[in-house]
Coordinates of C-alpha atoms in Angstrom, one line a residue:
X285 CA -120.4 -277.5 77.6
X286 CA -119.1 -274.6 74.9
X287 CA -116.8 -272.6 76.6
X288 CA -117.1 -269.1 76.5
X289 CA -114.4 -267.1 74.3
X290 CA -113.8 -263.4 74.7
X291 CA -113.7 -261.2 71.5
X292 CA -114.1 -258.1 73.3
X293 CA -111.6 -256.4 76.2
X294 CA -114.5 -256.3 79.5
X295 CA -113.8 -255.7 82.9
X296 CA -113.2 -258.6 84.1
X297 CA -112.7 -259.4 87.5
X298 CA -109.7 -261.6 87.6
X299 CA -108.8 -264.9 89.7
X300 CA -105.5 -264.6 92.5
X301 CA -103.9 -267.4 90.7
X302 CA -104.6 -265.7 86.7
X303 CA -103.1 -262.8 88.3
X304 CA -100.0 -264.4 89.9
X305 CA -99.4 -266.0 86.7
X306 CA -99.2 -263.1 84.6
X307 CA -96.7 -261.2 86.8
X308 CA -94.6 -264.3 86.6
X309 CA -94.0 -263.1 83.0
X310 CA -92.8 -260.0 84.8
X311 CA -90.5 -261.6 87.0
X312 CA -88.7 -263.4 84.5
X313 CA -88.4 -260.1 82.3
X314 CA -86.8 -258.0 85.5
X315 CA -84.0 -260.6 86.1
X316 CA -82.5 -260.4 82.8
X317 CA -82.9 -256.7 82.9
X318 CA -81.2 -256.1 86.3
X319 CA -78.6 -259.0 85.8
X320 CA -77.8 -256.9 82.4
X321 CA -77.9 -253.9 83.9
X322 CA -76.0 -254.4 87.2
X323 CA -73.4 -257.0 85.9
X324 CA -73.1 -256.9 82.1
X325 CA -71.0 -254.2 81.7
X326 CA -68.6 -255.3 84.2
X327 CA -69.2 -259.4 82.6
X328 CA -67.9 -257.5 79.0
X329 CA -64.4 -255.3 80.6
X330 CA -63.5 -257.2 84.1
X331 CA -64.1 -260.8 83.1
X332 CA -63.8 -260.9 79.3
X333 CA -61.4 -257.8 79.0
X334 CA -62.9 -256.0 76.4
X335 CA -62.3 -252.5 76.5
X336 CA -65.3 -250.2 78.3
X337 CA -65.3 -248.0 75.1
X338 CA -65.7 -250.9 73.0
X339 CA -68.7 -252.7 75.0
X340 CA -70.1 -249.2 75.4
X341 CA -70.6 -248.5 71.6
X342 CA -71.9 -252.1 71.2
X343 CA -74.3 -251.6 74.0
X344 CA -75.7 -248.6 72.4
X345 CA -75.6 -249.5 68.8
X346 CA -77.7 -252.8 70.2
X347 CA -80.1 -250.0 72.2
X348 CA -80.6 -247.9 68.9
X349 CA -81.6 -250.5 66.8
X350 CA -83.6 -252.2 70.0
X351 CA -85.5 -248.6 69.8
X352 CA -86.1 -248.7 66.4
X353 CA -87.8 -252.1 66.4
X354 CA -89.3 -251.9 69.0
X355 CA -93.0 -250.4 67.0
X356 CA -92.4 -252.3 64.4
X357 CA -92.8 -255.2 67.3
X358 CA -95.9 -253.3 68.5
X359 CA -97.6 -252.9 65.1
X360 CA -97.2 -256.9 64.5
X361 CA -98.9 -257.3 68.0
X362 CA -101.8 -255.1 67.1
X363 CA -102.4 -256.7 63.8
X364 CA -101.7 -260.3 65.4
X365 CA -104.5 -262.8 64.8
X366 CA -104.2 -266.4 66.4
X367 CA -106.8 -268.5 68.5
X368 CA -103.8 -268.0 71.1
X369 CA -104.6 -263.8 71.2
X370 CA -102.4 -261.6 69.9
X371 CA -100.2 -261.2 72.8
X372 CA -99.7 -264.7 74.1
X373 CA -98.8 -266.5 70.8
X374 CA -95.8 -264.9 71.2
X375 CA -95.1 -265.6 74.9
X376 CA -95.4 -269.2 73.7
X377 CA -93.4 -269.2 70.3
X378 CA -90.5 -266.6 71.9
X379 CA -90.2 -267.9 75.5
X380 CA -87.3 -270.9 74.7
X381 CA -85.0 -268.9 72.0
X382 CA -85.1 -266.0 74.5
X383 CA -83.9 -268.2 77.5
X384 CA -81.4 -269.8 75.5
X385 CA -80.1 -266.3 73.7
X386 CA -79.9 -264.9 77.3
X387 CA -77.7 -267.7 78.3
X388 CA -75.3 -267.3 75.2
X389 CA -75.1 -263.8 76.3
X390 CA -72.8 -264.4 79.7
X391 CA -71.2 -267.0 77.5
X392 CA -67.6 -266.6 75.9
X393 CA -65.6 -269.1 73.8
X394 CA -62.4 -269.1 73.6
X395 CA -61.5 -266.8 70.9
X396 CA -59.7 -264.3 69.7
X397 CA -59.7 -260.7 70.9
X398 CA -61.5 -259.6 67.8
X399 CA -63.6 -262.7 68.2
X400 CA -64.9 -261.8 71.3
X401 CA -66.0 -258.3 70.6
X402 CA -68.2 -260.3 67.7
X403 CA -69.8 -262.4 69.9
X404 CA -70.8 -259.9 72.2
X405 CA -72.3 -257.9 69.6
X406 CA -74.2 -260.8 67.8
X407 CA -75.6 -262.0 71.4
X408 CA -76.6 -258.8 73.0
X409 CA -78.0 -257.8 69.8
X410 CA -80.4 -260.9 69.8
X411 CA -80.5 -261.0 73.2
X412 CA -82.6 -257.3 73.2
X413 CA -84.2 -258.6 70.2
X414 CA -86.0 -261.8 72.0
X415 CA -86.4 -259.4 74.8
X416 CA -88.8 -257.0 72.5
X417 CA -90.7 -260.1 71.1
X418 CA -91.9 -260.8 74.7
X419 CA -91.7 -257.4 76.5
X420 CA -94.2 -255.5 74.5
X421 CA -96.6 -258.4 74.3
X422 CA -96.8 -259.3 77.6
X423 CA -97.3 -255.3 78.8
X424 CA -99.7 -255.1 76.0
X425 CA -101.7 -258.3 77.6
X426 CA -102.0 -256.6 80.6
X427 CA -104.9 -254.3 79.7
X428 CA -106.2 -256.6 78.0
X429 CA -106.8 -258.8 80.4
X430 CA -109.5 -256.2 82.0
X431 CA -110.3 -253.4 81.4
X432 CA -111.3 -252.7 85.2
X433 CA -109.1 -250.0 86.5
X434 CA -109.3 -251.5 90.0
X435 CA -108.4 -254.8 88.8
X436 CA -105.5 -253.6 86.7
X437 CA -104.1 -251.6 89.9
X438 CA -104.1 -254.9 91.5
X439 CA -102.3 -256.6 88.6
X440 CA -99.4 -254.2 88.9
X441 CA -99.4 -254.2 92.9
X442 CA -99.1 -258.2 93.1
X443 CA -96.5 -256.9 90.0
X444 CA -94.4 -255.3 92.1
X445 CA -94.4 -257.4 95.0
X446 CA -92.9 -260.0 93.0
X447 CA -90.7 -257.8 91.1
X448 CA -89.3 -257.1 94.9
X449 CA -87.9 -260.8 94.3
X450 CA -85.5 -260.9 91.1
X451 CA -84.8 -256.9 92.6
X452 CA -83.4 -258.4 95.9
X453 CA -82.2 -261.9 94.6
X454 CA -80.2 -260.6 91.5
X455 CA -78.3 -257.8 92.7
X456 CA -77.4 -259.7 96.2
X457 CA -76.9 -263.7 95.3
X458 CA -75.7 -263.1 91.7
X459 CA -71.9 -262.2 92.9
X460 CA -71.6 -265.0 95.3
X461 CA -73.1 -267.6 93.1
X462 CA -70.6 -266.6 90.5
X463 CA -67.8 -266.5 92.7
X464 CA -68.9 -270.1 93.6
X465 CA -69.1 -271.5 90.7
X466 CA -66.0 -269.4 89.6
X467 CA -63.8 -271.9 91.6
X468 CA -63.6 -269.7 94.0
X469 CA -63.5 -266.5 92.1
X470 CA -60.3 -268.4 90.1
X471 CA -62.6 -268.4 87.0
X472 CA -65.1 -265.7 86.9
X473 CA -66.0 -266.8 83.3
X474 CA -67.4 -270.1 84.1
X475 CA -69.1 -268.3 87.1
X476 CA -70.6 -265.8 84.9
X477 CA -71.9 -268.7 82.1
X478 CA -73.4 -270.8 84.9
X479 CA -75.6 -268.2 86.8
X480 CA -76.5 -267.1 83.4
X481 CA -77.7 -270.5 82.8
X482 CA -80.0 -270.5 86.1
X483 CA -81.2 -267.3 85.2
X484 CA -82.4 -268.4 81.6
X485 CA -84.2 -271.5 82.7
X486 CA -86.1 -269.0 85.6
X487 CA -86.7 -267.0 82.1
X488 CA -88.1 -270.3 80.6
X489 CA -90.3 -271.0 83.0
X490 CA -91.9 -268.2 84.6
X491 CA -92.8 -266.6 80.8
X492 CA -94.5 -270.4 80.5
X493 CA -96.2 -270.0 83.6
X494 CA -97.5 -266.7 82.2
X495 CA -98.5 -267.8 79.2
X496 CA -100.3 -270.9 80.5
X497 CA -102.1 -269.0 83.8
X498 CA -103.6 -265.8 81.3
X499 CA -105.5 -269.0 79.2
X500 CA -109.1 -268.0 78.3
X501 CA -108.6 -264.6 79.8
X502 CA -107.5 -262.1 76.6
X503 CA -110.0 -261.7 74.0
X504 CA -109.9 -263.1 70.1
X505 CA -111.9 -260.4 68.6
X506 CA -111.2 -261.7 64.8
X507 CA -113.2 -264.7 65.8
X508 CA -116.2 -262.6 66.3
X509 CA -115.7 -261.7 62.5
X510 CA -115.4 -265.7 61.6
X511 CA -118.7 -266.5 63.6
X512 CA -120.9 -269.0 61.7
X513 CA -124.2 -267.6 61.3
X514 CA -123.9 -264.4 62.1
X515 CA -122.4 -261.4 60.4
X516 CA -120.3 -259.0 62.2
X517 CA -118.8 -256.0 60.3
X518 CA -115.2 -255.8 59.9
X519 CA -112.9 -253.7 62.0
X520 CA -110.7 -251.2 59.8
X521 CA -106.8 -251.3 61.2
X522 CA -106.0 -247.9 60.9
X523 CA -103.1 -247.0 58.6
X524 CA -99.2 -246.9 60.3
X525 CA -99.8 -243.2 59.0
X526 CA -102.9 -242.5 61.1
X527 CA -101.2 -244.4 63.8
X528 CA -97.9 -241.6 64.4
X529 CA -99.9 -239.1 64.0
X530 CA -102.6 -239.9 66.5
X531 CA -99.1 -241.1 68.7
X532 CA -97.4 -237.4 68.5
X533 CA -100.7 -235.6 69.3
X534 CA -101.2 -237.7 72.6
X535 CA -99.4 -235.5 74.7
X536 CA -99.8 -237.7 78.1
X537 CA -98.3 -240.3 76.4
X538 CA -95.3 -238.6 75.3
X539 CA -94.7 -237.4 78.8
X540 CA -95.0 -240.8 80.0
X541 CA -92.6 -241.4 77.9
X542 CA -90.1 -238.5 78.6
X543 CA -90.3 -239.6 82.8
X544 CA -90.2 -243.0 82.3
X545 CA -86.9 -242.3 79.8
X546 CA -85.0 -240.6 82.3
X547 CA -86.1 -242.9 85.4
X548 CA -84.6 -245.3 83.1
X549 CA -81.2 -243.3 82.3
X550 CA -80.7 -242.5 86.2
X551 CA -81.0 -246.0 87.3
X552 CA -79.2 -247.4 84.6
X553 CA -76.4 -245.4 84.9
X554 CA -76.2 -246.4 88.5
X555 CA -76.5 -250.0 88.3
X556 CA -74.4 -249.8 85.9
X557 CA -71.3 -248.4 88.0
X558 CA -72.9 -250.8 90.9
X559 CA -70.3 -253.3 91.2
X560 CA -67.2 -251.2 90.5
X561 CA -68.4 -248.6 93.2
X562 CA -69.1 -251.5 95.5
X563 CA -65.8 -253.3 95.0
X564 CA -63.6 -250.1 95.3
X565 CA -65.2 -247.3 96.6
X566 CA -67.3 -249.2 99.2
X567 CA -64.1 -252.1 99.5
X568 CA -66.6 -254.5 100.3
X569 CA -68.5 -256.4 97.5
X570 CA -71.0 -258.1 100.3
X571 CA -72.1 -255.4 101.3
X572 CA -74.2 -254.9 98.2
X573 CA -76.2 -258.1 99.4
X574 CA -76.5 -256.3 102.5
X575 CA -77.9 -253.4 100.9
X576 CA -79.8 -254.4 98.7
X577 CA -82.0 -256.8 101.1
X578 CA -82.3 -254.1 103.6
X579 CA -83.5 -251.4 101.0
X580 CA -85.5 -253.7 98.7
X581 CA -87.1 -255.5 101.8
X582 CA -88.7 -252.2 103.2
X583 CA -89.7 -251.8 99.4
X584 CA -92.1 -254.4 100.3
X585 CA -94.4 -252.2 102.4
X586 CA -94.9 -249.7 99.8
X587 CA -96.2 -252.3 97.8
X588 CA -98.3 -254.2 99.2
X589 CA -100.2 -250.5 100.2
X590 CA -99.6 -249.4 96.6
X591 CA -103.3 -249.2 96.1
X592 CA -103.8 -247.0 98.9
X593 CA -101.4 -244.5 97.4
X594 CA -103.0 -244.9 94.0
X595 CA -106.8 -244.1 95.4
X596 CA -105.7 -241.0 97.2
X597 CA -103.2 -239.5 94.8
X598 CA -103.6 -240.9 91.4
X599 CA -100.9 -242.8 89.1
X600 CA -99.3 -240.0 88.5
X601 CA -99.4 -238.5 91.7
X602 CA -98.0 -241.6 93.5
X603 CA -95.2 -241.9 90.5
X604 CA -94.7 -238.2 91.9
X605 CA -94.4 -239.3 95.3
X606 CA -91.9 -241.8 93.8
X607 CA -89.7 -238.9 92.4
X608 CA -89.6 -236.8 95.5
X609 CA -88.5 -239.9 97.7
X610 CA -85.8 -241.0 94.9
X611 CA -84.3 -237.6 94.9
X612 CA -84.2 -237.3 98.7
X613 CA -82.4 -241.0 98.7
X614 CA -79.8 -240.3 96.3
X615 CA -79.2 -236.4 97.3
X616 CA -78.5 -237.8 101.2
X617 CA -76.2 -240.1 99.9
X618 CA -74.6 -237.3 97.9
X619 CA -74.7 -234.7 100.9
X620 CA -73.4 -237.2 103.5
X621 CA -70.4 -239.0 100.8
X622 CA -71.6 -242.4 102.0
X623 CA -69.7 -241.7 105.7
X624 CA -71.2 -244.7 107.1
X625 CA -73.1 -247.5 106.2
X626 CA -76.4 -246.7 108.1
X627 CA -76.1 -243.2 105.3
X628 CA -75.8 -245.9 102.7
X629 CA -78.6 -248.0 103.9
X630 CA -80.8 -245.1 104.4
X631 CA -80.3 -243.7 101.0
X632 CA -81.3 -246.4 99.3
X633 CA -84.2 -247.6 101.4
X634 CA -85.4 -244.6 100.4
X635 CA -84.5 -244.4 96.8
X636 CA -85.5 -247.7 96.1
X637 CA -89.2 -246.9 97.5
X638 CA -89.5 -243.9 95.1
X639 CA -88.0 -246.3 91.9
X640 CA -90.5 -248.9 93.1
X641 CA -93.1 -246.2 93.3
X642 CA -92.4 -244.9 90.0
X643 CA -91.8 -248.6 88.3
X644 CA -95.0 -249.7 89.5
X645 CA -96.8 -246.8 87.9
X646 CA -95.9 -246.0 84.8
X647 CA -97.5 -248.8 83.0
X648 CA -100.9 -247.3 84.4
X649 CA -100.2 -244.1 83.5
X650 CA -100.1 -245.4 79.3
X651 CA -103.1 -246.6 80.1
X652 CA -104.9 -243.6 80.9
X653 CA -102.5 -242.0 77.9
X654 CA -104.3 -244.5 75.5
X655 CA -107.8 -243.0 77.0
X656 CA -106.6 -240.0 75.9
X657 CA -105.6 -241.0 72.6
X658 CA -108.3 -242.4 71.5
X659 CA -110.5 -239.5 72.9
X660 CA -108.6 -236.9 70.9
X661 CA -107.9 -239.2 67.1
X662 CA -110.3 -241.8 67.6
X663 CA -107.5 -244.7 67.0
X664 CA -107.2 -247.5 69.5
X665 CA -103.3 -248.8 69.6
X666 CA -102.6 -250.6 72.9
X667 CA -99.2 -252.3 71.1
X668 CA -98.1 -249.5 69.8
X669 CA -98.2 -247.6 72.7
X670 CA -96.5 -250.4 75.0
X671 CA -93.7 -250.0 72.4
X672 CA -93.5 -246.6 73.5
X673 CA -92.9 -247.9 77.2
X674 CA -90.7 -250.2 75.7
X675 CA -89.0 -247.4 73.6
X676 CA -88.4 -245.7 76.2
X677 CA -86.9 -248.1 78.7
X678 CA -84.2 -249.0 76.4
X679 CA -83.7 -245.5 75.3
X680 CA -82.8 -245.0 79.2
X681 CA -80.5 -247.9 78.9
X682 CA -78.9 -247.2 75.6
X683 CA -77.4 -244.0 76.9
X684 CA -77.6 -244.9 80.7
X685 CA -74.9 -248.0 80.2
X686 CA -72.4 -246.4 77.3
X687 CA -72.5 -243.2 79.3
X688 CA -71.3 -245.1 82.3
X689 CA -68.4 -246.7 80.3
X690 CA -67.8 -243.5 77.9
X691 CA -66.8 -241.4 81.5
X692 CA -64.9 -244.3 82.0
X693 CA -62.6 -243.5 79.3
X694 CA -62.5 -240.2 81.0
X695 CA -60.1 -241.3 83.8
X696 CA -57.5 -243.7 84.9
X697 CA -59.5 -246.7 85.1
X698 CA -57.6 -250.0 85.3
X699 CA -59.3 -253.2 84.2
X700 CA -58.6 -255.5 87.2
X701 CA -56.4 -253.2 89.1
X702 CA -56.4 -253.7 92.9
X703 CA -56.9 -250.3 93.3
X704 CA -58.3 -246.8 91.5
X705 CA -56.8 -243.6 91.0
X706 CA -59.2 -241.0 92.9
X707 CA -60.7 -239.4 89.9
X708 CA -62.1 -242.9 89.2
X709 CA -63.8 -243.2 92.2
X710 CA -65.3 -239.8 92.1
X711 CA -66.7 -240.5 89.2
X712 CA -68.4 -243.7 90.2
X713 CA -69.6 -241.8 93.7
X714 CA -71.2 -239.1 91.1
X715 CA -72.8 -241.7 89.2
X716 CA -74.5 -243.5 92.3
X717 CA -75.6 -240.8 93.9
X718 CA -75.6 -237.1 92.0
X719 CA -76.5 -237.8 88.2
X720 CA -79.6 -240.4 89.6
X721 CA -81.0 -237.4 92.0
X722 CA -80.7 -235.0 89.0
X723 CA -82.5 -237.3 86.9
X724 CA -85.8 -238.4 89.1
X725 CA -85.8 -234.3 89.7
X726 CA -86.4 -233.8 85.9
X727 CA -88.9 -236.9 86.3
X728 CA -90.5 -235.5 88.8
X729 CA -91.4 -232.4 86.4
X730 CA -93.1 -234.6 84.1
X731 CA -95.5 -236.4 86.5
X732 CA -96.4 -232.8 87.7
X733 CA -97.6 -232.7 84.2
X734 CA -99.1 -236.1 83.6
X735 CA -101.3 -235.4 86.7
X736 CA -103.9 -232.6 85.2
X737 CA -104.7 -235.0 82.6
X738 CA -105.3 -238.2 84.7
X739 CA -108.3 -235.9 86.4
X740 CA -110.3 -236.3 82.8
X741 CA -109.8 -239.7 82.0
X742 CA -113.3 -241.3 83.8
X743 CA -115.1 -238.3 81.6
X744 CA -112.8 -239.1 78.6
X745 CA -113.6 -243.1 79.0
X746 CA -117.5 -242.3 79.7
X747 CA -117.4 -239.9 75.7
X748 CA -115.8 -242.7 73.9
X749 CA -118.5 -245.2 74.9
X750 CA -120.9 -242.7 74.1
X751 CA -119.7 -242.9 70.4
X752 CA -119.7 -246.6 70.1
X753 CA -123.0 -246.2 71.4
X754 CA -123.7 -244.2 68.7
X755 CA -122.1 -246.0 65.7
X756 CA -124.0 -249.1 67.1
X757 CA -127.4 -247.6 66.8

């Protein structure tokens, strides 16, 4: 019997195990990003010894040039034609030089001082270059799996669930392992490599789980146009001209954009500064296991009634929601100075359900953005607007992690030192608890503004079928 092949995006109601399969893809992308985020700043000065300053500039000149790829990666996706679909072919063909890029990353040789500074640079540039090639591919594959907008909620609920994973795993086992490994914590280096080599093969084979569970599932519209026998008339790709502009005049979008920039830039900055605050502000490195079990573990509540939150207040309400509680988290920390360690529990139970809140949002609200877009210009440009989501998660992180290190350069700081001067740990208090509560509060201002137009997408959706409708007959 012929099986059936898709050449059109339908709402599809999609299978438990389809679904637990794609977010795999998700899981593998969040451990790199928190074990980058949370420990490769502090891999690059306290392990390797290259100066903060240094790693700083090559963390952002790696960003900037990650940002401007990153829609040149979403225009090849959009004009990608394989019997694979234009998303997963690159899940398939990516997948291995990622994993073993990402393990070369918390690698170093032996080498000289200026040798080491190169290999950082080469590796973390390739690292976030691998990183693009499967990001924006596999976000873009999630709408078009289904176009349901129930189903899609779903997707990114079971998403977050088992996002809760690497986001309680990474932060809490990823020291201890290390230090095990480490001899002991004798040599951090060869910790470092070896967790960075479990990490790459979890990479490996969850984005191979993804790309083999989502089989059947995304349509291969160019094979409508190769159909024997019948004659199907040939789909225009809009010009990369037609394709800005229609981008700059689809004002949700850019305001997905603008939130999801600086959620990115306050939690980056804070991971960042994780470790350090942990190991001398805190005194007890541990304790960021505890922490981050206890916070990330309530986490799971929210998500699993994510759905309920998304029916009564909308995607951009609930990201909202998400803003509110990440403010109140960090500000209690802020207000109380982390007295006691039921404070620091608190805050971050209740930052990390806003985060989670927000993280498991924003993806829906580009969706209704690309309603809008096409709506208003008429151009349909899923990848290039994933690359905008993509944009602006690594913008966050571009100026997030160098900011963290540039302050450093600011004060005292001692590379290794068994203690801080004050102003160092201020800073790193500031950092964890003030900076991320200003930035969800200038988040919040932009979900205010995402939510009047999430009210007109079901009228939007219902116009542009009308016109297809139309251009049919």
């Amino acid at each position: 019997m012929e099986q059936k092949i898709l050449t059109k995006i339908e709402p599809v109601k999609l299978p438990w195990k389809v679904k637990i399969l794609y977010c795999m893809g998700e899981f593998s992308k969040t451990t790199t990003i928190i074990m980058l985020m949370a420990f490769g700043m502090y891999f690059y000065t306290e392990v390797c010894g290259i100066p903060s300053g240094v790693a700083s500039t090559i963390i952002l000149v790696a960003k900037i040039w990650d940002i401007i790829n990153d829609p040149m990666m979403g225009a090849l996706v959009d004009r990608t034609k394989s019997k694979e679909g234009k998303c997963r072919i690159w899940l398939k063909y990516m997948t291995l030089p990622g994993a073993i890029i990402f393990a070369l990353a918390f690698m170093m040789p032996e080498l000289t001082a200026t040798g080491k500074i190169v290999w950082v640079a080469i590796t973390y540039t390739l690292q976030g270059m691998t990183a693009t090639a499967l990001m924006i591919p596999l976000n873009t594959l999630m709408g078009r799996l289904t176009s349901d907008p129930v189903e899609r909620a779903s997707l990114n609920q079971i998403k977050g669930i088992i996002n809760l994973i690497p986001n309680l795993v990474v932060p809490a086992a990823t020291m201890p392992m290390v230090i095990y490994f480490g001899k002991g914590g004798a040599d951090m280096q060869r910790g470092f490599l070896v967790v960075g080599i479990i990490y790459a093969v979890v990479f490996l084979l969850s984005n191979l789980l993804a790309y083999i569970g989502t089989r059947g599932y995304e349509p291969l519209e160019h094979l409508a146009e190769e159909n024997s026998g019948q004659e199907t008339a040939k789909v225009e790709q809009p010009s990369m001209g037609s394709v800005l502009k229609a981008l700059v005049k689809n004002t949700p979008w850019l305001f997905c954009i603008a939130l999801y920039l600086v959620d990115m830039l306050a939690s980056s900055i804070s991971s960042t500064v994780m470790t350090w605050y942990f190991q001398y502000n805190i005194g007890s490195i541990p304790l960021m296991s505890l922490v981050s079990t206890v916070s990330l573990g309530a986490s799971l509540v929210v998500y699993i009634f994510l759905g309920v939150f998304i029916k009564k207040f909308g995607n951009a309400g609930t990201a909202a929601i998400g803003c509110v509680l990440s403010v109140i988290g960090f500000a209690l920390r802020f207000i109380l100075h982390d007295s006691s360690t039921a404070v620091l529990l608190a805050g971050n139970i209740i930052s990390n359900l806003g985060t989670g809140l927000v993280g498991c949002t924003i993806l829906l609200c580009i969706f209704d953005a690309k309603v809008y877009g096409e709506w208003k210009t008429g151009v349909d440009n899923e990848a290039i607007l994933m690359s905008g989501f993509s944009v602006s998660y690594k913008t966050g992180q571009a100026l997030g992690g160098p900011v963290a290190g540039y302050l450093l350069m600011t004060v005292p700081y001692v590379a290794q030192a068994a203690a801080q001067e004050q102003s160092v740990l201020n800073l790193w208090f500031y950092e964890s608890t003030l900076m991320p509560a200003v930035g969800f509060a200038i988040a919040l201002v932009f979900a205010l503004l995402l939510m009047k137009y999430e009210k007109k997408v079901p009228q939007m959706q219902a116009e542009i079928e009308a016109r297809k409708v139309g251009k049919e007959a």
